[in-house]
Coordinates of C-alpha atoms and ligand atoms in Angstrom, one line a residue:
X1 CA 0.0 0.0 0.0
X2 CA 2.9 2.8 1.1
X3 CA 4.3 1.8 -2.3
X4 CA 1.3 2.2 -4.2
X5 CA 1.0 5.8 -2.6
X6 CA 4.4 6.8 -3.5
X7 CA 3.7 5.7 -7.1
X8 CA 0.3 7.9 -6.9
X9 CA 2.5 10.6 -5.4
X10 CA 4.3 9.7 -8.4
X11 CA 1.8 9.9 -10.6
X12 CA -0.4 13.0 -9.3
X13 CA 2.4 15.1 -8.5
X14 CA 4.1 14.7 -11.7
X15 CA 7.4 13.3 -10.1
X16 CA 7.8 10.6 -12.5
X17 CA 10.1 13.1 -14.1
X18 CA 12.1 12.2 -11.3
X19 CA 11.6 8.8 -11.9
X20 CA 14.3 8.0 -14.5
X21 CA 12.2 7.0 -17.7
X22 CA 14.8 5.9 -19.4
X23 CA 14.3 4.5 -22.9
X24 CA 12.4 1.4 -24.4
X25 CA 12.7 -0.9 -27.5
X26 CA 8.8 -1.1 -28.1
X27 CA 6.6 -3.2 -30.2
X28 CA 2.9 -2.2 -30.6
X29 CA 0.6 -4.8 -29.7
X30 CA -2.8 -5.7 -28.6
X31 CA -1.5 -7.1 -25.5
X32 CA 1.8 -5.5 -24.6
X33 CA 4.9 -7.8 -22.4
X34 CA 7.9 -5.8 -20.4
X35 CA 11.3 -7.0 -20.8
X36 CA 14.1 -6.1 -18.6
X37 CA 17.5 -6.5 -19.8
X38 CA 21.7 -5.9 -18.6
X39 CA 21.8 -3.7 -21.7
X40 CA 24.5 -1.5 -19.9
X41 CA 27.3 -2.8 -17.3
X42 CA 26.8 -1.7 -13.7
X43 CA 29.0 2.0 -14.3
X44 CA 31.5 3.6 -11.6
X45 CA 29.4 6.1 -10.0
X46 CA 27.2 5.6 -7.1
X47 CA 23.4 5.8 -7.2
X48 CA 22.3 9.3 -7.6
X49 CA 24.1 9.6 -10.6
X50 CA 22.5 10.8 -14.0
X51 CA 21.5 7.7 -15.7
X52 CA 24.6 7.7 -18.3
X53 CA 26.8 7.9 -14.8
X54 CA 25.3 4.8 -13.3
X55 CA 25.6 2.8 -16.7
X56 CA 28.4 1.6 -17.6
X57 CA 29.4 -0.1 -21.4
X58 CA 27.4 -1.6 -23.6
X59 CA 26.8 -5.4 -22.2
X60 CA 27.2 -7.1 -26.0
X61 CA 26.1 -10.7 -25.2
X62 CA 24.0 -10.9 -22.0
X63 CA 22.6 -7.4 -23.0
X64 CA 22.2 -6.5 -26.5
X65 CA 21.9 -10.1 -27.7
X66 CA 18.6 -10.6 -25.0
X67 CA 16.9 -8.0 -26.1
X68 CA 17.3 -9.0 -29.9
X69 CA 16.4 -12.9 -28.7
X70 CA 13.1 -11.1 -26.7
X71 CA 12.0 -9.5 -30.5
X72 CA 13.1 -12.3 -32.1
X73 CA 10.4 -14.3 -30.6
X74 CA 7.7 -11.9 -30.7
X75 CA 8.5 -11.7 -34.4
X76 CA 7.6 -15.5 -34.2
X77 CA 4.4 -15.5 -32.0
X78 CA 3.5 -12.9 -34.1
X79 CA 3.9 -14.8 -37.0
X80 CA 3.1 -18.3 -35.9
X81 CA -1.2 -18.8 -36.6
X82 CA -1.3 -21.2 -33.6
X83 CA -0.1 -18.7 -30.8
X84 CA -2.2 -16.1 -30.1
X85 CA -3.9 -15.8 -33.6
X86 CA -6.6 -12.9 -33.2
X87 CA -3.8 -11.2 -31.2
X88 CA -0.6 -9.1 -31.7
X89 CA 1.6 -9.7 -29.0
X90 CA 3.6 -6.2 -28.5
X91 CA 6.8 -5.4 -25.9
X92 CA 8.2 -3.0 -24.2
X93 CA 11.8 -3.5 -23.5
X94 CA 14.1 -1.5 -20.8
X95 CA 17.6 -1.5 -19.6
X96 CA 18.6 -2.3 -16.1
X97 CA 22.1 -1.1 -15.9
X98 CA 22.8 -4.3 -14.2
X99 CA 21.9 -2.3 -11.3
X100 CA 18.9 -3.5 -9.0
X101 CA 17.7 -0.2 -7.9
X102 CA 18.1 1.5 -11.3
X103 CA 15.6 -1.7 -12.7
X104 CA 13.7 -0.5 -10.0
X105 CA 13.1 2.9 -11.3
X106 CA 12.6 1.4 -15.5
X107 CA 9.9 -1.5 -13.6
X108 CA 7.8 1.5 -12.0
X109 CA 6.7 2.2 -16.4
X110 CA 5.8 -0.9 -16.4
X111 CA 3.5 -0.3 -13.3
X112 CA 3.0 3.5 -13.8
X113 CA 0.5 3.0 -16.4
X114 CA -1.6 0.0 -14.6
X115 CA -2.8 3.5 -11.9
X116 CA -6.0 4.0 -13.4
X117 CA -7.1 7.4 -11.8
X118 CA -9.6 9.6 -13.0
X119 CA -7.9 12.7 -12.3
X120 CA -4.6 13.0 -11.0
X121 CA -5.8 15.6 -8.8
X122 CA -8.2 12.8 -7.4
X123 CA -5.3 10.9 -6.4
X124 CA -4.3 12.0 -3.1
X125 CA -8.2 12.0 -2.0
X126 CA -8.2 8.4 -2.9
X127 CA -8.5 5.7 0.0
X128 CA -7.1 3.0 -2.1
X129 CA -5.8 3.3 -5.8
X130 CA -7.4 0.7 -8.3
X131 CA -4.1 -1.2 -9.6
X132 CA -5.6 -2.8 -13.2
X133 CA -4.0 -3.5 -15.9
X134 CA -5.5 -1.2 -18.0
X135 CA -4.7 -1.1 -21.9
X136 CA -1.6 0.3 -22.2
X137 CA -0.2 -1.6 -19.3
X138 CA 1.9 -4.8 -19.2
X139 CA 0.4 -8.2 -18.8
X140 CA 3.6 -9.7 -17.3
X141 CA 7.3 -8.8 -17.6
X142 CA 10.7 -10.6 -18.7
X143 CA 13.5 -11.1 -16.7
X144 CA 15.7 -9.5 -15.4
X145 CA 18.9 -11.3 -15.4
X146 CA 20.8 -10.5 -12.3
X147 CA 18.8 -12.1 -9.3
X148 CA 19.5 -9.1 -7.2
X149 CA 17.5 -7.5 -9.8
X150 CA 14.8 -9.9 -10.5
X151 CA 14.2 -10.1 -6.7
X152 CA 13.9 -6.2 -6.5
X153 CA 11.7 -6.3 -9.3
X154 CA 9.2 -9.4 -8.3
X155 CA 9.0 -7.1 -5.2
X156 CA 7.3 -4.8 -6.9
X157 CA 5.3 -6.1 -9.8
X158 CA 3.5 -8.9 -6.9
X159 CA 2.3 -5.9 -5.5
X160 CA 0.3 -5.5 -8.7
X161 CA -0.4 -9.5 -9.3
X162 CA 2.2 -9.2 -12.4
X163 CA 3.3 -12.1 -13.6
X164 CA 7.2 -12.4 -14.1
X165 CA 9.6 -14.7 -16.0
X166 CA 13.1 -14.3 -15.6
X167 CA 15.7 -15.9 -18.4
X168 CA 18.6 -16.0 -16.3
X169 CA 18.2 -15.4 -12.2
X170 CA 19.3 -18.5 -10.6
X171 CA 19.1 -17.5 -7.0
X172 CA 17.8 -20.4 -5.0
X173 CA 15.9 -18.0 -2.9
X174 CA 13.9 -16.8 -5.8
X175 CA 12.1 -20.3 -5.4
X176 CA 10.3 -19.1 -2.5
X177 CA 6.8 -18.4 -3.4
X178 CA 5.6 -17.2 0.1
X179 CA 8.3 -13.9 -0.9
X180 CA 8.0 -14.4 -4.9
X181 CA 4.6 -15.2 -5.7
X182 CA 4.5 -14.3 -9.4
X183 CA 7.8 -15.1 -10.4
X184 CA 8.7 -17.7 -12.6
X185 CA 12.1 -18.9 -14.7
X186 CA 13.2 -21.1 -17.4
X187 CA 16.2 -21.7 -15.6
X188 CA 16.9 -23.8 -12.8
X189 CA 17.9 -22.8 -8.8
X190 CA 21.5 -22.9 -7.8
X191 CA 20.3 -25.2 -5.2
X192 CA 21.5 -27.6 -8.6
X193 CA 24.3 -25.4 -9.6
X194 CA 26.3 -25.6 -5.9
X195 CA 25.8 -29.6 -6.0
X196 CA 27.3 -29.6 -9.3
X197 CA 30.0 -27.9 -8.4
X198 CA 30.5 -29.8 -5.5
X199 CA 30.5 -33.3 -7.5
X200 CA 32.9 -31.5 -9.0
X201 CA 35.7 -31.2 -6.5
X202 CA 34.7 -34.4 -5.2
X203 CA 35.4 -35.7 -8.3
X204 CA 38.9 -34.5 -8.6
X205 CA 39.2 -35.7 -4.7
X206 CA 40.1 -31.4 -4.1
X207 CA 39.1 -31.3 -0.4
X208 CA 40.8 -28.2 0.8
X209 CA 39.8 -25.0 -1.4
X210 CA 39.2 -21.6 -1.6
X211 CA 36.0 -19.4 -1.8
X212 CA 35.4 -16.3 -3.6
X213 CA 31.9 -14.8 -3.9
X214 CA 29.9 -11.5 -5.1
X215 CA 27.8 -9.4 -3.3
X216 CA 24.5 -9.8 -3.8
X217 CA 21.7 -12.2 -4.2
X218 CA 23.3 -14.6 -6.8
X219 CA 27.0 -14.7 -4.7
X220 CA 25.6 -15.0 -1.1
X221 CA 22.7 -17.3 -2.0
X222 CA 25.3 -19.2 -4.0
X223 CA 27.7 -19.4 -1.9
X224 CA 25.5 -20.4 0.6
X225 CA 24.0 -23.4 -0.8
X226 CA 27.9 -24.4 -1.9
X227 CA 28.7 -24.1 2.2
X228 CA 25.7 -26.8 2.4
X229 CA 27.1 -29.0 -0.6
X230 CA 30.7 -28.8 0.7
X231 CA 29.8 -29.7 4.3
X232 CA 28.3 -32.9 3.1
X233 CA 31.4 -33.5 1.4
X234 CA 34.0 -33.0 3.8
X235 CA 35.7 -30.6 1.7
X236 CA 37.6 -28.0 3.8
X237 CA 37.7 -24.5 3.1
X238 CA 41.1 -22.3 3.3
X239 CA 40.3 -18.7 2.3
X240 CA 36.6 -17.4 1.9
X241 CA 36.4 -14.2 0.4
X242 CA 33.5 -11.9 0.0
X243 CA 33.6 -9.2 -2.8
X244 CA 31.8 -6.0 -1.9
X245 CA 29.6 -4.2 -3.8
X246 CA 31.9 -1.2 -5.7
X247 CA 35.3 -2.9 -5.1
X248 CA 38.1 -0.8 -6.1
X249 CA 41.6 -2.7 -7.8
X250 CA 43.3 -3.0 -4.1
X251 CA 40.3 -5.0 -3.2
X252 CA 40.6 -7.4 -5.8
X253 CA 44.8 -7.7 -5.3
X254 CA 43.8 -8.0 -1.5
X255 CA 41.8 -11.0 -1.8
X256 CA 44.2 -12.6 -4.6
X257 CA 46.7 -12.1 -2.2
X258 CA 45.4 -13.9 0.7
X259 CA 44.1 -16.6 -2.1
X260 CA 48.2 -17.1 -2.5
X261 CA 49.3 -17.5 0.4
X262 CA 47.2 -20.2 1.1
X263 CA 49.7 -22.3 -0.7
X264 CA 47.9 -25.6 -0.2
X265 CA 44.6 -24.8 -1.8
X266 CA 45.1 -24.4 -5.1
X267 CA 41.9 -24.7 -6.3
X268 CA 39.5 -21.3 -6.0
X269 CA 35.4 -21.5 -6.2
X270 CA 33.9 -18.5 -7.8
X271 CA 30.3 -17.8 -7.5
X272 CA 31.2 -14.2 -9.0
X273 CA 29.7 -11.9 -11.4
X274 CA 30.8 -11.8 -14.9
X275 CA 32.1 -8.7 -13.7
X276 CA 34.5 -9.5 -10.9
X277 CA 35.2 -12.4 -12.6
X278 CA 36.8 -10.1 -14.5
X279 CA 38.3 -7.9 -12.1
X280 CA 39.9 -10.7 -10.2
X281 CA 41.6 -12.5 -13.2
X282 CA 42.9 -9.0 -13.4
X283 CA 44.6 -8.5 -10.5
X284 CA 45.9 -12.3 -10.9
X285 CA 47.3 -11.3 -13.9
X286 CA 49.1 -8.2 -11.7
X287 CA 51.4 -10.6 -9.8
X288 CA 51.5 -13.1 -12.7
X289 CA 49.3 -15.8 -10.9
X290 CA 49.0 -17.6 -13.5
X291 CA 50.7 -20.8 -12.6
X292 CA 48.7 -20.3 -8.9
X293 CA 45.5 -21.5 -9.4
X294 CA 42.6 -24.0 -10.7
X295 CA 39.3 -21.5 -10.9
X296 CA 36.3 -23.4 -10.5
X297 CA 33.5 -20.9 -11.8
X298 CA 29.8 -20.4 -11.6
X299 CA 27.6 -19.5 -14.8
X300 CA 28.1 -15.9 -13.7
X301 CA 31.7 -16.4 -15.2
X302 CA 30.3 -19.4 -17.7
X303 CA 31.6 -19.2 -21.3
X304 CA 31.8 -15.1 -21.3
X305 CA 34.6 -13.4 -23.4
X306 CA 34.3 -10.6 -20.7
X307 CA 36.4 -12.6 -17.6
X308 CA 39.0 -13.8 -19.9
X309 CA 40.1 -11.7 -22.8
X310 CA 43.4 -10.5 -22.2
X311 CA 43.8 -12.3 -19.1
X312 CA 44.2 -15.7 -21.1
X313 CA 47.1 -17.0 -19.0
X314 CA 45.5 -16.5 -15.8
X315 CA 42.6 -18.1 -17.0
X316 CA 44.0 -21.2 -18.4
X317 CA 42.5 -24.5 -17.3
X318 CA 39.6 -23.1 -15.4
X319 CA 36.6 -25.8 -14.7
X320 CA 32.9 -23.1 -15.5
X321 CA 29.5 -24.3 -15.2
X322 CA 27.1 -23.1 -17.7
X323 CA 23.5 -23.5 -18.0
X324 CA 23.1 -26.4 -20.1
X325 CA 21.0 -25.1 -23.4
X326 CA 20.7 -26.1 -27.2
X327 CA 21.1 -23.0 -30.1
X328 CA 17.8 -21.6 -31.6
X329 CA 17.5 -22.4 -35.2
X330 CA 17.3 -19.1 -37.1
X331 CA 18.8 -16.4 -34.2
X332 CA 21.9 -16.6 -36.2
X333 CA 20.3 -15.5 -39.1
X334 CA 18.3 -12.9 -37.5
X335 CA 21.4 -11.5 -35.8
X336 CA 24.1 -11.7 -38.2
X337 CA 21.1 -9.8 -40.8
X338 CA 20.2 -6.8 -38.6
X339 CA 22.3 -3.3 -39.0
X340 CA 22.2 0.0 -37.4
X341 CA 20.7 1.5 -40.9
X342 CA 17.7 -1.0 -40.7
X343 CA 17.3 -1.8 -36.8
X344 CA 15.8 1.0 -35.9
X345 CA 13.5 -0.7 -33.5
X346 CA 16.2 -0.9 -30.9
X347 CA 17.1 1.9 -29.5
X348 CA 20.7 0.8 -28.0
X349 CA 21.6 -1.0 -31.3
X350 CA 23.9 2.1 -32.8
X351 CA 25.8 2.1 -29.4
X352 CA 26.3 -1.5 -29.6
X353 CA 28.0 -1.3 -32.8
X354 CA 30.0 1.5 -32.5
X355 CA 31.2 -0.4 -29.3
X356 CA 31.9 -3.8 -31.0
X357 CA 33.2 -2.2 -33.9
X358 CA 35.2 0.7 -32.1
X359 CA 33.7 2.9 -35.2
X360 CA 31.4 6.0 -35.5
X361 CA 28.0 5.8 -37.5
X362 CA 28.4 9.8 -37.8
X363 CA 29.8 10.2 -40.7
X364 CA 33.4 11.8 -40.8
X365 CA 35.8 11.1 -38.2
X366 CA 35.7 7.3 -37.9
X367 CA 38.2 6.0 -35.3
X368 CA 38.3 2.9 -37.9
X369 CA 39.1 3.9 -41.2
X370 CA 39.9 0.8 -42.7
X371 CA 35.9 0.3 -43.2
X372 CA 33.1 2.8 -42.9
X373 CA 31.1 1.9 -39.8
X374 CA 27.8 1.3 -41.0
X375 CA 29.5 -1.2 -43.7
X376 CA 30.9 -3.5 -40.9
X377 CA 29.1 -7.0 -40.7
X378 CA 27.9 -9.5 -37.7
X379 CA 29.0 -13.4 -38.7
X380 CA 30.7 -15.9 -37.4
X381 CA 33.7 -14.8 -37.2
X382 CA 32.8 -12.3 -34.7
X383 CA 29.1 -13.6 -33.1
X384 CA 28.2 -16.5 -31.3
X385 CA 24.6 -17.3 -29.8
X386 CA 24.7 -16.1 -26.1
X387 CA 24.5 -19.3 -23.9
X388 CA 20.9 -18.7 -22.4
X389 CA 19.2 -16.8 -26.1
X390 CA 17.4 -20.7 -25.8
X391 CA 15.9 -19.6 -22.1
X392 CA 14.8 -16.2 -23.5
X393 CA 13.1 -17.3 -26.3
X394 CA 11.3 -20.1 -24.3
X395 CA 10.6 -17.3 -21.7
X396 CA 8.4 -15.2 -24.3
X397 CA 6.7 -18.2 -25.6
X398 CA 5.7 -19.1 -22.0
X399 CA 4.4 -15.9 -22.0
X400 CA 2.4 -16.0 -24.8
X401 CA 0.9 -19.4 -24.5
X402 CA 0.0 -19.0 -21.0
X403 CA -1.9 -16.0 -22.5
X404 CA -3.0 -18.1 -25.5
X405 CA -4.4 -20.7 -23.1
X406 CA -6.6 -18.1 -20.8
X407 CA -7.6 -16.4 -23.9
X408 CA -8.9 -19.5 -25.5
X409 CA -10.7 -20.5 -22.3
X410 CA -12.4 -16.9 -21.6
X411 CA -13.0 -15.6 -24.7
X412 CA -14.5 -18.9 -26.4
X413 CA -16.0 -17.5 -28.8
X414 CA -13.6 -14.9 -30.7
X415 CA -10.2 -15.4 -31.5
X416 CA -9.5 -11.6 -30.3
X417 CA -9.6 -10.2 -27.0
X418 CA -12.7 -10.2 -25.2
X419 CA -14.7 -8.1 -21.6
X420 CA -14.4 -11.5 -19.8
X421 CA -10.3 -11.3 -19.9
X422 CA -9.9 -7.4 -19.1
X423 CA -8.7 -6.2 -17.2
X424 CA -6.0 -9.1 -17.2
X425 CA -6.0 -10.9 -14.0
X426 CA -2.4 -11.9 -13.2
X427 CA -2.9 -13.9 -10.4
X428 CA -4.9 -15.9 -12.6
X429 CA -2.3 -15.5 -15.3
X430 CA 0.1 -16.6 -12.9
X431 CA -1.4 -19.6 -11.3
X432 CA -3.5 -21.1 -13.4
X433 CA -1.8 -21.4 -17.2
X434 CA 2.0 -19.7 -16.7
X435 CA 2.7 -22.6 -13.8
X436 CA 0.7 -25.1 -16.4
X437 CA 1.9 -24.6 -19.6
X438 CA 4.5 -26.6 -21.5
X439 CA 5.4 -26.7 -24.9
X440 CA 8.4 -28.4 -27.2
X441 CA 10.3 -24.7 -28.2
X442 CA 12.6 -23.7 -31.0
X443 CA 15.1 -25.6 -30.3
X444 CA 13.3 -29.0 -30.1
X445 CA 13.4 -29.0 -26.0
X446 CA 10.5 -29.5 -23.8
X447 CA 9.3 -26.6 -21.7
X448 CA 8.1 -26.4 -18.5
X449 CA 7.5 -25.3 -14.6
X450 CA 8.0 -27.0 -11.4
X451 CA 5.2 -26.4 -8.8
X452 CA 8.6 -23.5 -7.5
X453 CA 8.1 -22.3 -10.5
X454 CA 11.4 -23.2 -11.5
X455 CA 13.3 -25.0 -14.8
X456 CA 15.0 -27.9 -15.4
X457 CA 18.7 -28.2 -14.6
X458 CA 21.5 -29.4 -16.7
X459 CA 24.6 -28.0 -16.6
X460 CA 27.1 -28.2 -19.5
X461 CA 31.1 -28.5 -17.4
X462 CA 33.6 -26.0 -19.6
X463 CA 37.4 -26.0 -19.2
X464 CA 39.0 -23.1 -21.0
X465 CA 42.1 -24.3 -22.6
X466 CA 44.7 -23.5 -25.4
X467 CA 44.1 -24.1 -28.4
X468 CA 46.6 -26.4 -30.1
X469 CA 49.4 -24.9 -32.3
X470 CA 47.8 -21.1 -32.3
X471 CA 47.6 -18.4 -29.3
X472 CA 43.8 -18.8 -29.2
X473 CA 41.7 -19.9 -26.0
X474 CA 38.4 -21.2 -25.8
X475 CA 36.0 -23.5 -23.6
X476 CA 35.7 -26.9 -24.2
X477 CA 33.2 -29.2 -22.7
X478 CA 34.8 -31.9 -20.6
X479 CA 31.6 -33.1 -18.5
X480 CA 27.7 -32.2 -17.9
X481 CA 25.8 -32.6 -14.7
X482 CA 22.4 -33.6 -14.5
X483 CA 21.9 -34.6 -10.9
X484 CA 24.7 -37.1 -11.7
X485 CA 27.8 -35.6 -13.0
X486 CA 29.8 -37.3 -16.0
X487 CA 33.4 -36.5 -16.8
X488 CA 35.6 -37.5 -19.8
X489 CA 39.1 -37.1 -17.6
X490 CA 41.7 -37.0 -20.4
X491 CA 39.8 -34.0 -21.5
X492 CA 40.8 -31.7 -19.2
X493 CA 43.5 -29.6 -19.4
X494 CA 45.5 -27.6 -16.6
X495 CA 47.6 -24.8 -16.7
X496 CA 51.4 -27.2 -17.5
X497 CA 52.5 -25.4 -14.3
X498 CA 50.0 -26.6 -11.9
X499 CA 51.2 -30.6 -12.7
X500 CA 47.6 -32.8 -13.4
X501 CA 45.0 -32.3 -10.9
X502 CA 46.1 -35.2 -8.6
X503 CA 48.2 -33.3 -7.4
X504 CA 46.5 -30.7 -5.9
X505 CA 44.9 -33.0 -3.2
X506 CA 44.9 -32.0 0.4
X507 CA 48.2 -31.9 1.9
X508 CA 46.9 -34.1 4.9
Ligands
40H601 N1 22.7 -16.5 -13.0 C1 23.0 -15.1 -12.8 C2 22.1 -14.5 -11.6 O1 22.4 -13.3 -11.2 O2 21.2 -15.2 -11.2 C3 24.5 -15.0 -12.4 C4 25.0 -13.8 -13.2 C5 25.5 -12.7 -12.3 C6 26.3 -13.4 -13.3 C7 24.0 -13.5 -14.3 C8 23.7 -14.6 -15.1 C9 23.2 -14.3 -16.6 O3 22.7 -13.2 -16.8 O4 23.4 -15.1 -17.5 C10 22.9 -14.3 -14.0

């Protein structure tokens, strides 16, 4: 209720100036879907920063490559006869800044316009404020992909009975539905993730390791649920580090340093960010670590260019989780085809490519000369499918046959929208066909909820490795999890400093 008032005060008094409206990818439609994305990495200033201060660079794959995957798959719905048919299924996308509060602020739009008032001058006389999804306002929302964000955001929309399905928020605590009763994912708890990588260390016999773990929902919940894993396990812990929220480079040499001299434990946990991932391969690669340690990593590092470019020596022979998907059939296509001349519908698309491009759309001054901007091209040399475009896609199809089904079912008689479903009841929504509906998606893979809410987990086990004869890196797959863990052993490659990974047993 206090929150509905503020958002009235909002409203009436015209502060949603204040309320940073940021800008949105939209897609007309009948009924309209939010979508929250990282467009933008968390930036250097603190909150209460303009909004270009608090957002940081372009986030290429977990950012700019969602949002595409989200409009890729309303391109489909609205296109496929059998989904929706009387219907067009419109969005309205936002960035989060990878910053919960910020995603806040861009989730109030999507709230903003369910107020129905009559007069905003009526609102503060009001005794309660009719919440409805009113045309114009969003019949559930997508994502976020940080679970400190999803979690502020579910916070809000359950206020309003909006559903939500997140693509990438693994949180175990996001399972709770007495806290998070309209949220939903295609992706499964780290309840799964933490006994995965606890097979793994048990499977290498490492008993005594290190710890490193973000602020933040996904790193303290992770960690957490890894403390439970590991206890079962008897596997000891040397050094436990915490990263804080705005770490500066000391704090990353400072944990790296007390990582070393814990000579024993050569083998460091991650359940990081992407970010300080990053960061701490970083200051690794400050004292030359790089013959120091076996990083076992958490889909927050996965199979992201982002933690290891440039910092490939420091990196060499880490053990990663990743969310175990299958490509979409056609993304490629769709991606590699797009340009800023024609993509007009997304708004961050120009700042994307003058990013990955390191070029300037305006004409004249180009910092790369060798090709005009605009004439650059996306393929294969430089674009691979982001690891969880599969869970995106199947997030918007949820969507829209959950809505399909409730259409069908209250509206028997038209193919359109009808009284009888309007305003849209998202508890309803929620309960009754999101939880319920399953469907084979895109990529030939069955779809579905658990009563939590929650998907299926399978986890794909990546060691990133040298490439034979050339100075390139990349993951290979060396094992998958799926409640049972399966290694192939000669696969996996160490850094040929660290000896092979008997060694590195406990010293006791
Ligand atoms: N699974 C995540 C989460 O927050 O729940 C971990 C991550 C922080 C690095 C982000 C990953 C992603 O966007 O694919 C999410």
């Amino acid at each position: 209720l206090i929150l509905t008032l503020l958002l009235c005060l909002a409203t009436c008094a015209k502060l949603g100036s204040s309320v940073k409206s940021g800008i949105t990818a939209k897609v007309i439609g009948d009924l309209m879907i939010g979508g929250l994305f990282p467009i933008h990495e968390k930036g250097s200033q603190n909150v209460g920063s303009l909004d270009d201060e608090r957002c940081g660079l372009i986030n290429e794959d977990r950012g700019i490559q969602r949002v595409e995957a989200m409009l890729f798959a309303i391109d489909k719905i609205n296109n496929d006869s059998t989904i929706l048919p009387g219907i067009r299924l419109g969005a309205s996308l936002r960035d989060t800044c990878s910053i919960d509060t910020f995603a806040l602020e861009q989730s109030l739009e999507f709230v903003r316009v369910s107020l129905t008032t009559s007069n905003p001058a009526d609102c503060l006389n009001k005794s309660t404020i009719v919440a409805s999804t009113s045309a114009g306002s969003v019949a559930g929302v997508i994502g976020g992909s940080y679970s400190t964000v999803s979690m502020q955001v579910a916070n809000l929309l359950r206020l309003f009975e909006i559903p939500q399905i997140s693509y990438a928020s693994t949180s175990a605590r996001l399972s709770d539905k007495s806290r998070f009763e309209f949220f939903a994912r295609t992706v499964p708890p780290d309840t799964l993730q933490a006994k995965a990588i606890a097979d793994i260390l048990s499977h290498f016999n490492w008993t005594y390791v290190s710890t490193v773990w973000s602020s933040g929902e996904y790193g303290e919940s992770g960690m957490d649920q890894f403390e439970k894993e590991r206890l079962h396990r008897n596997i000891c812990i040397a050094a436990s580090e915490k990263i804080p929220y705005s770490p500066d480079a000391m704090t990353y040499d400072i944990i790296i340093s007390r990582l070393i001299k814990k000579k024993a434990a050569k083998v460091v946990v991650l359940f990081t960010r992407d970010v300080d991932a990053r960061d701490l391969l970083e200051a690794a690669l400050r004292v030359n670590a790089s013959k120091k340690f076996i990083w076992v990593a958490s889909d927050g590092w996965g199979v992201q260019d982002t933690p290891v470019n440039g910092r490939e020596t420091v990196a060499e022979g880490a053990i990663t989780i990743e969310l175990q998907t299958k490509k979409i059939k056609g993304f490629d296509q769709y991606f590699r085809g797009i340009n800023p001349r024609t993509n007009t519908r997304n708004p961050w698309f120009k700042d994307f490519w003058e990013q990955k491009f390191q070029c300037l759309l305006e004409p004249g001054d180009s910092v790369n000369t060798s090709t005009p901007c605009a004439e650059n091209v996306l393929d294969e040399a430089n674009h691979a499918q982001e690891k969880k475009t599969q869970f995106v896609v199947d997030a918007v199809f949820a969507m829209a046959h959950a809505l399909h089904t409730m259409q069908t079912d209250m509206c028997p008689h038209t193919e359109e929208l009808c009284d009888n479903m309007l305003p849209i009841d998202g508890r309803k929504l929620f309960k009754e066909y999101i939880l319920n509906t399953t469907f084979v998606d895109l990529a030939d893979t069955e779809v579905s909820f658990d009563s939590q809410g929650d998907g299926l987990g399978r986890y794909d086990v990546m060691n990133y490795r040298p490439i034979e004869g050339t100075d390139d890196y990349r993951y290979v797959k060396v094992g998958e999890w799926a409640n049972i863990l399966s290694m192939n052993l000669s696969a996996v490659h160490f850094h040929p400093e660290l000896g092979d990974y008997n060694s590195h047993n406990v010293p006791y």
